[in-house]
Amino acid sequence: MDHFLYRDGMLHAEDVPLNEIAAAVGTPFYCYSTATLTRHFRLFDEALAGMDHLVCYAMKAASNQAILKTLAGLGAGMDVVSGGEYARARAAGVPGERIVFSGVGKTREEMRAALQGGIRQFNVESEPEMDVLNEVALSLGVVAPITIRVNPDVDAKTHAKIATGKSENKFGIPIGRARQVYAHAAALPGLQVVGIDVHIGSQLTDLQPFRLAYRKVAELTQALRADGHDIRRLDLGGGLGIPYQQGNSAPPLPMEYGAMIREELGHLGCEIEIEPGRLIVGNAGIMVSQVIYVKSGEGRDFLIIDSAMNDLIRPAMYDAHHDIVPVVQPAVGVAQHPYDIVGPVCETGDTFARQRPLPPLQAGDLVAFRSAGAYGAVMASEYNTRPLIPEVLVHGDQFAVIRARPSFDEIINRDTIPQWL
Ligand code: LLP
């Protein structure tokens, strides 16, 4: 459920009509709903009630300071995957003890920054990384809390580019080698083992792969405890999917996910961490664009809009579906017309949808891409020297620009000319 609904014939974000935001900030723009963000965070928090837990928002999904501050204010921790994300989380006021550091390629500088600034745990993904973290911690005279990310060799049944839990993927250590690798970790004086980490992929629409992975983690917990390790924390990753297409079958709810976690892992008495990104922010954000031209092609009509693949790359990159709706509510019973919806970038891949039925639209009309809050703004680029589009946050009847559109001069002035030119 989200808070983007038609009211008085106009699509609103909470209590704000989207045409008002468009008039104030120009198109295209991203728009997020505080009420939806809040609701989704609470669903996870409540799903784990009764178990010691921390919901660490995977901020790679959307990392604007205002979004982080909103979630941090509700008690969220953060899952970060770079020094930049760590700095962003700290800048938003998230204390170090609520930040977990994931990622396959952490550098010494990133480790140092997190150890000095405060960190809940590093989710270590390889033995070489473990050795380097040990060295960095010893050089600072501290001990680094770690979990080790295990790869459970489970098929997440999602898009190949976002599946991470099969043995051929680059993530984690093979679960079959875990006891050996934990023994290695326990021998390093700069590290303290606190738990196990697993993350099998993103946009999972079925609980079964999670269940299989968590069952393997439960077995491993017992084995590692028998080996003498203090396994008190289980980081279960993110990945619960969202409904991208209205009317299509819905993925499991956070409550069902929480119940499954309790079933599989509740008896272990561990503190549970989860790292949801998409489910918290995906349906809490939309992208609003304007139709520039309606062009009649050979047997098809193109809606050429002012946003492009550089603003929302998911359709081009993952063949992802986003529902696209007119901002002005169509009259009841109006005949739909199939359009190819494309952006202005000079690539055929800059196509958002093919033969998508919509009410007849004209140049100047506004459309909204639903479910664009996760992996939208953060994956945008300035390809074709198209400025990064603004982000707007709505809160009840208020809205604020939380990232402004840069001017052409700001973009151009980031380049520097060498003295020989
Ligand atoms: N934890 C780790 C270690 C991850 O790698 C990810 C996502 C998450 C948590 C959060 O997963 P979520 O709850 O958002 O599914 N750009 C792609 C998705 C990439 C996901 C990468 N890792 C997309 O637009 O579909």
Coordinates of C-alpha atoms and ligand atoms in Angstrom, one line a residue:
M1 CA 0.0 0.0 0.0
D2 CA 1.2 3.5 -0.7
H3 CA 0.1 7.1 -0.5
F4 CA -0.1 8.0 -4.2
L5 CA -3.8 8.1 -4.9
Y6 CA -6.2 10.0 -7.1
R7 CA -8.2 12.7 -5.3
D8 CA -10.5 15.2 -7.1
G9 CA -9.3 13.9 -10.4
M10 CA -5.6 14.5 -9.7
L11 CA -2.9 12.1 -8.6
H12 CA -1.7 13.2 -5.1
A13 CA 1.3 12.3 -3.0
E14 CA -0.3 12.2 0.4
D15 CA -2.2 15.5 0.5
V16 CA -0.2 17.3 -2.2
P17 CA -1.5 17.3 -5.9
L18 CA 1.4 16.3 -8.1
N19 CA 0.7 19.0 -10.7
E20 CA 1.5 21.5 -8.0
I21 CA 4.9 20.0 -7.4
A22 CA 5.5 19.8 -11.1
A23 CA 4.7 23.5 -11.5
A24 CA 7.0 24.4 -8.6
V25 CA 10.0 22.3 -9.4
G26 CA 9.6 21.4 -13.1
T27 CA 9.7 17.9 -14.6
P28 CA 11.0 15.3 -14.4
F29 CA 11.4 14.7 -10.7
Y30 CA 11.3 12.0 -8.1
C31 CA 8.7 12.3 -5.3
Y32 CA 8.7 10.3 -2.0
S33 CA 6.0 9.9 0.6
T34 CA 7.0 10.1 4.3
A35 CA 3.8 8.2 5.3
T36 CA 4.6 5.3 3.0
L37 CA 8.3 5.1 4.1
T38 CA 7.1 5.1 7.7
R39 CA 4.5 2.5 7.2
H40 CA 6.9 0.1 5.4
F41 CA 9.7 0.5 8.0
R42 CA 7.1 -0.2 10.8
L43 CA 5.8 -3.3 9.0
F44 CA 9.3 -4.8 9.2
D45 CA 9.8 -3.7 12.7
E46 CA 6.5 -5.2 13.8
A47 CA 7.1 -8.4 11.8
L48 CA 10.2 -9.1 14.1
A49 CA 8.5 -8.0 17.3
G50 CA 9.3 -10.3 20.2
M51 CA 12.7 -11.1 18.8
D52 CA 15.7 -8.9 19.6
H53 CA 16.2 -7.2 16.3
L54 CA 17.4 -4.3 14.2
V55 CA 16.1 -3.3 10.8
C56 CA 19.1 -1.9 8.9
Y57 CA 17.8 -0.1 5.9
A58 CA 19.8 -0.9 2.8
M59 CA 20.5 2.7 1.8
K60 CA 21.8 1.8 -1.6
A61 CA 18.1 1.7 -2.6
A62 CA 17.7 5.5 -2.0
S63 CA 20.2 7.4 0.0
N64 CA 19.0 11.0 0.2
Q65 CA 19.8 12.6 3.6
A66 CA 16.1 13.4 4.1
I67 CA 15.1 9.8 3.6
L68 CA 17.8 8.5 5.9
K69 CA 16.8 11.0 8.6
T70 CA 13.2 10.0 8.3
L71 CA 14.0 6.3 8.8
A72 CA 16.7 7.0 11.4
G73 CA 14.1 8.9 13.4
L74 CA 11.9 5.8 13.5
G75 CA 14.8 3.7 14.9
A76 CA 16.3 2.3 11.7
G77 CA 19.8 1.1 11.5
M78 CA 21.6 1.3 8.1
D79 CA 23.3 -1.2 5.8
V80 CA 26.1 0.6 4.0
V81 CA 28.3 -0.7 1.1
S82 CA 30.8 2.1 0.7
G83 CA 32.7 4.8 2.5
G84 CA 30.4 7.3 0.9
E85 CA 27.3 5.5 2.2
Y86 CA 28.9 5.3 5.7
A87 CA 29.6 9.1 5.6
R88 CA 26.0 9.7 4.4
A89 CA 24.5 7.6 7.2
R90 CA 26.7 9.4 9.8
A91 CA 25.8 12.8 8.3
A92 CA 22.1 11.9 8.7
G93 CA 22.7 11.3 12.4
V94 CA 22.8 7.5 12.5
P95 CA 25.1 6.3 15.3
G96 CA 27.9 3.9 14.4
E97 CA 26.5 1.2 16.5
R98 CA 23.5 1.1 14.2
I99 CA 25.5 0.7 11.0
V100 CA 26.5 -2.5 9.4
F101 CA 29.1 -2.5 6.6
S102 CA 28.5 -4.9 3.7
G103 CA 30.2 -5.3 0.3
V104 CA 32.7 -7.5 -1.4
G105 CA 35.5 -4.9 -1.9
K106 CA 35.9 -2.8 1.2
T107 CA 39.2 -0.8 1.0
R108 CA 41.6 -0.1 3.9
E109 CA 40.4 3.5 3.9
E110 CA 36.8 2.5 4.2
M111 CA 37.6 0.1 7.1
R112 CA 39.6 2.8 8.9
A113 CA 36.8 5.4 8.6
A114 CA 34.2 3.0 9.9
L115 CA 36.5 1.7 12.8
Q116 CA 37.3 5.3 13.8
G117 CA 33.7 6.6 13.4
G118 CA 32.0 3.6 15.0
I119 CA 30.5 0.5 13.5
R120 CA 28.1 -2.2 14.6
Q121 CA 29.8 -4.9 12.5
F122 CA 31.5 -5.6 9.2
N123 CA 30.0 -8.3 7.1
V124 CA 33.2 -9.8 5.8
E125 CA 33.0 -11.6 2.4
S126 CA 36.4 -13.3 1.9
E127 CA 39.6 -14.4 3.7
P128 CA 41.8 -11.8 2.1
E129 CA 39.3 -9.1 3.3
M130 CA 39.4 -10.6 6.8
D131 CA 43.2 -10.4 6.9
V132 CA 43.2 -6.8 5.8
L133 CA 40.5 -5.8 8.3
N134 CA 42.5 -7.5 11.1
E135 CA 45.6 -5.5 10.1
V136 CA 43.7 -2.2 10.0
A137 CA 42.0 -2.8 13.3
L138 CA 45.4 -3.7 15.0
S139 CA 47.0 -0.6 13.5
L140 CA 44.3 1.5 15.2
G141 CA 44.5 -0.5 18.4
V142 CA 40.8 -1.6 18.2
V143 CA 38.9 -4.9 17.6
A144 CA 36.6 -5.1 14.6
P145 CA 33.2 -6.9 15.2
I146 CA 32.5 -9.1 12.3
T147 CA 30.0 -11.5 10.8
I148 CA 31.1 -13.6 7.8
R149 CA 28.8 -13.6 4.8
V150 CA 28.1 -17.2 3.7
N151 CA 26.9 -18.1 0.3
P152 CA 24.3 -20.8 0.8
D153 CA 24.0 -21.9 -2.8
V154 CA 20.3 -21.3 -3.0
D155 CA 18.5 -20.2 -6.2
A156 CA 16.7 -16.9 -5.3
K157 CA 14.5 -17.3 -8.4
T158 CA 14.9 -13.6 -9.4
H159 CA 16.5 -11.7 -12.3
A160 CA 20.0 -13.1 -12.9
K161 CA 21.6 -9.6 -12.4
I162 CA 20.3 -9.4 -8.8
A163 CA 20.6 -13.0 -7.6
T164 CA 23.6 -13.3 -5.2
G165 CA 23.2 -16.6 -3.4
K166 CA 24.3 -19.2 -5.9
S167 CA 27.8 -20.6 -5.7
E168 CA 28.8 -19.0 -9.0
N169 CA 28.1 -15.5 -7.7
K170 CA 30.9 -13.3 -6.3
F171 CA 29.3 -13.0 -2.9
G172 CA 30.3 -14.4 0.5
I173 CA 32.2 -17.6 1.2
P174 CA 30.9 -21.1 0.3
I175 CA 28.9 -22.3 3.2
G176 CA 30.7 -25.7 3.1
R177 CA 34.0 -23.9 4.0
A178 CA 32.4 -21.8 6.7
R179 CA 33.8 -23.7 9.7
Q180 CA 37.4 -23.4 8.4
V181 CA 37.0 -19.7 7.7
Y182 CA 35.5 -19.0 11.1
A183 CA 38.5 -20.8 12.7
H184 CA 40.8 -18.5 10.7
A185 CA 38.8 -15.5 11.9
A186 CA 38.9 -16.6 15.5
A187 CA 42.7 -16.8 15.4
L188 CA 43.0 -13.1 14.3
P189 CA 43.4 -10.8 17.4
G190 CA 42.0 -7.7 15.6
L191 CA 38.7 -9.4 14.9
Q192 CA 35.8 -10.5 17.1
V193 CA 33.3 -12.9 15.5
V194 CA 29.7 -11.9 16.5
G195 CA 27.6 -13.7 14.0
I196 CA 26.7 -14.9 10.5
D197 CA 25.5 -12.9 7.5
V198 CA 23.6 -14.1 4.4
H199 CA 21.9 -12.2 1.5
I200 CA 20.7 -14.2 -1.4
G201 CA 19.3 -11.6 -3.8
S202 CA 16.8 -8.9 -4.5
Q203 CA 13.1 -8.7 -5.6
L204 CA 12.3 -12.2 -4.3
T205 CA 8.6 -13.0 -4.7
D206 CA 8.6 -16.3 -2.8
L207 CA 9.6 -17.1 0.7
Q208 CA 10.9 -20.6 -0.1
P209 CA 14.5 -19.6 -1.1
F210 CA 14.8 -17.5 2.0
R211 CA 13.6 -20.4 4.1
L212 CA 16.1 -22.8 2.5
A213 CA 19.0 -20.3 3.1
Y214 CA 17.9 -19.5 6.7
R215 CA 17.7 -23.2 7.5
K216 CA 21.3 -23.7 6.4
V217 CA 22.2 -20.7 8.6
A218 CA 20.5 -22.3 11.6
E219 CA 22.5 -25.5 11.0
L220 CA 25.7 -23.5 10.7
T221 CA 24.9 -21.6 13.9
Q222 CA 24.8 -24.9 15.8
A223 CA 28.0 -26.2 14.2
L224 CA 29.9 -23.0 14.8
R225 CA 28.7 -22.8 18.4
A226 CA 29.9 -26.4 18.9
D227 CA 33.3 -25.2 17.6
G228 CA 33.3 -22.6 20.3
H229 CA 32.3 -19.4 18.4
D230 CA 30.0 -16.9 20.0
I231 CA 27.3 -16.7 17.4
R232 CA 24.8 -14.2 18.8
R233 CA 23.7 -12.2 15.8
L234 CA 22.3 -13.3 12.5
D235 CA 22.2 -10.7 9.6
L236 CA 19.6 -12.1 7.1
G237 CA 20.1 -9.6 4.3
G238 CA 17.4 -7.9 2.4
G239 CA 15.6 -8.9 -0.8
L240 CA 11.9 -9.2 -0.1
G241 CA 10.2 -8.2 -3.3
I242 CA 7.4 -5.6 -4.0
P243 CA 4.4 -5.7 -6.4
Y244 CA 5.5 -3.7 -9.5
Q245 CA 2.4 -4.4 -11.4
Q246 CA -1.0 -3.6 -10.1
G247 CA -3.3 -6.6 -10.3
N248 CA -0.5 -9.1 -10.5
S249 CA 0.1 -11.6 -7.8
A250 CA 1.6 -10.0 -4.7
P251 CA 4.8 -11.1 -3.1
P252 CA 4.7 -12.2 0.6
L253 CA 4.1 -9.6 3.2
P254 CA 6.8 -8.6 5.8
M255 CA 4.6 -10.2 8.5
E256 CA 4.8 -13.6 6.7
Y257 CA 8.5 -13.1 6.2
G258 CA 8.9 -12.3 10.0
A259 CA 6.9 -15.4 10.9
M260 CA 9.1 -17.6 8.7
I261 CA 12.2 -16.1 10.4
R262 CA 10.7 -16.9 13.8
E263 CA 10.0 -20.5 12.7
E264 CA 13.4 -21.2 11.2
L265 CA 15.6 -19.2 13.6
G266 CA 13.7 -18.2 16.7
H267 CA 14.9 -21.1 18.8
L268 CA 18.5 -20.0 18.5
G269 CA 18.1 -16.9 20.7
C270 CA 20.1 -14.8 18.3
E271 CA 19.7 -11.1 17.7
I272 CA 18.2 -10.7 14.2
E273 CA 19.2 -8.1 11.7
I274 CA 17.6 -7.6 8.3
E275 CA 18.6 -5.3 5.5
P276 CA 15.5 -4.4 3.4
G277 CA 15.9 -1.6 0.8
R278 CA 13.4 -2.0 -2.0
L279 CA 10.4 -2.9 0.2
I280 CA 10.9 0.2 2.4
V281 CA 11.4 2.8 -0.3
G282 CA 10.3 1.2 -3.7
N283 CA 6.6 2.0 -3.5
A284 CA 7.3 5.1 -1.4
G285 CA 8.6 6.9 -4.5
I286 CA 7.4 7.8 -8.0
M287 CA 9.0 9.6 -10.9
V288 CA 6.9 12.3 -12.6
S289 CA 7.6 13.2 -16.3
Q290 CA 5.9 15.3 -18.9
V291 CA 5.0 14.2 -22.5
I292 CA 7.1 16.2 -25.0
Y293 CA 5.7 14.8 -28.2
V294 CA 3.3 12.2 -29.3
K295 CA 4.8 10.7 -32.5
S296 CA 3.1 8.4 -34.9
G297 CA 5.4 5.7 -36.2
E298 CA 5.0 2.7 -38.4
G299 CA 2.0 1.0 -36.9
R300 CA 2.7 2.4 -33.4
D301 CA 2.6 5.6 -31.5
F302 CA 5.4 6.8 -29.3
L303 CA 5.1 8.9 -26.2
I304 CA 8.3 10.8 -26.1
I305 CA 8.7 12.0 -22.5
D306 CA 11.2 14.2 -20.7
S307 CA 12.7 11.5 -18.5
A308 CA 15.1 8.9 -19.9
M309 CA 17.1 5.9 -19.1
N310 CA 19.7 8.0 -17.3
D311 CA 17.0 9.1 -14.8
L312 CA 15.5 5.6 -14.3
I313 CA 17.7 2.8 -15.7
R314 CA 15.7 -0.2 -14.4
P315 CA 13.7 -1.0 -17.6
A316 CA 16.8 -0.8 -19.7
M317 CA 19.0 -2.7 -17.3
Y318 CA 16.7 -5.4 -15.9
D319 CA 13.7 -5.3 -18.4
A320 CA 11.9 -4.1 -15.3
H321 CA 8.2 -3.2 -15.4
H322 CA 7.0 0.1 -13.9
D323 CA 3.3 1.0 -13.9
I324 CA 2.9 4.3 -15.7
V325 CA -0.2 6.4 -15.0
P326 CA -1.5 9.7 -16.1
V327 CA -1.4 12.4 -13.3
V328 CA -4.8 13.7 -14.4
Q329 CA -7.3 10.9 -13.6
P330 CA -8.7 9.5 -16.8
A331 CA -12.5 9.7 -17.3
V332 CA -14.3 6.5 -16.4
G333 CA -14.6 4.1 -19.4
V334 CA -12.2 6.1 -21.6
A335 CA -10.8 3.9 -24.4
Q336 CA -7.1 2.9 -23.8
H337 CA -4.5 3.4 -26.5
P338 CA -1.2 1.4 -26.8
Y339 CA 1.9 3.5 -26.7
D340 CA 5.7 2.9 -26.8
I341 CA 7.0 5.1 -24.0
V342 CA 10.5 6.4 -24.7
G343 CA 12.9 9.0 -23.5
P344 CA 15.0 11.5 -25.5
V345 CA 18.4 9.6 -25.2
C346 CA 19.9 8.5 -28.4
E347 CA 19.7 4.8 -27.8
T348 CA 16.9 2.3 -28.6
G349 CA 17.4 0.9 -25.1
D350 CA 15.9 4.2 -23.8
T351 CA 12.5 2.6 -23.9
F352 CA 10.4 2.4 -20.7
A353 CA 7.5 0.3 -22.1
R354 CA 6.3 -1.1 -25.3
Q355 CA 2.6 -1.1 -26.4
R356 CA 1.5 0.0 -23.0
P357 CA -2.3 0.8 -22.9
L358 CA -2.9 4.3 -21.6
P359 CA -5.7 6.8 -22.0
P360 CA -5.0 9.1 -25.0
L361 CA -2.3 11.6 -24.0
Q362 CA -1.0 14.8 -25.5
A363 CA 2.1 16.9 -25.3
G364 CA 2.3 18.7 -22.0
D365 CA 0.5 15.9 -20.1
L366 CA 2.1 14.5 -16.9
V367 CA 2.7 10.9 -16.2
A368 CA 3.9 9.1 -13.1
F369 CA 6.1 6.0 -12.9
R370 CA 5.0 4.1 -9.9
S371 CA 7.3 2.0 -7.7
A372 CA 10.3 4.1 -8.6
G373 CA 11.6 4.9 -5.1
A374 CA 14.1 2.1 -4.9
Y375 CA 17.1 2.0 -7.3
G376 CA 15.8 5.0 -9.2
A377 CA 17.5 8.3 -8.2
V378 CA 20.6 6.5 -6.8
M379 CA 21.3 4.8 -10.2
A380 CA 20.7 7.9 -12.2
S381 CA 23.5 9.4 -14.3
E382 CA 24.1 12.6 -16.3
Y383 CA 24.4 10.7 -19.6
N384 CA 23.7 13.1 -22.5
T385 CA 24.5 15.9 -20.1
R386 CA 21.0 15.6 -18.7
P387 CA 21.1 17.0 -15.1
L388 CA 20.2 14.6 -12.3
I389 CA 16.6 15.2 -11.6
P390 CA 15.3 16.7 -8.4
E391 CA 14.0 14.7 -5.4
V392 CA 11.0 15.9 -3.5
L393 CA 9.7 14.6 -0.1
V394 CA 6.1 15.0 0.8
H395 CA 4.9 15.0 4.4
G396 CA 1.1 15.4 4.8
D397 CA 0.3 18.6 3.0
Q398 CA 3.8 19.9 2.9
F399 CA 6.5 19.2 0.3
A400 CA 10.2 20.0 0.1
V401 CA 12.9 19.7 -2.5
I402 CA 15.4 17.4 -0.9
R403 CA 17.9 17.5 -3.8
A404 CA 17.8 20.4 -6.3
R405 CA 18.3 20.0 -10.1
P406 CA 21.8 21.2 -10.9
S407 CA 22.3 24.0 -13.5
F408 CA 24.2 23.4 -16.7
D409 CA 27.0 25.6 -15.3
E410 CA 27.3 23.5 -12.2
I411 CA 27.7 20.4 -14.3
I412 CA 30.2 22.0 -16.7
N413 CA 32.2 23.6 -14.0
R414 CA 32.9 20.2 -12.4
D415 CA 35.3 19.6 -15.3
T416 CA 38.7 21.2 -15.2
I417 CA 40.8 22.2 -18.3
P418 CA 44.5 21.1 -18.2
Q419 CA 47.0 24.0 -18.5
W420 CA 48.1 22.9 -22.0
L421 CA 44.6 23.7 -23.5
Ligands
LLP1 N1 21.8 -6.3 1.6 C1 22.7 -6.6 0.6 C2 24.0 -7.2 1.0 C3 22.4 -6.2 -0.7 O1 23.3 -6.5 -1.6 C4 21.2 -5.7 -1.0 C5 20.9 -5.3 -2.4 C6 20.3 -5.5 0.0 C7 20.6 -5.8 1.3 C8 18.9 -4.9 -0.3 O2 18.1 -5.6 -1.1 P1 16.6 -5.2 -1.3 O3 15.8 -5.4 0.0 O4 16.6 -3.8 -1.8 O5 16.1 -6.1 -2.4 N2 19.5 -2.3 -8.7 C9 18.7 -3.5 -8.6 C10 18.8 -4.1 -7.2 C11 20.1 -4.4 -6.7 C12 20.2 -5.0 -5.3 C13 21.5 -5.0 -4.8 N3 21.7 -5.5 -3.4 C14 17.3 -3.2 -9.1 O6 17.0 -2.1 -9.4 O7 16.5 -4.1 -9.1

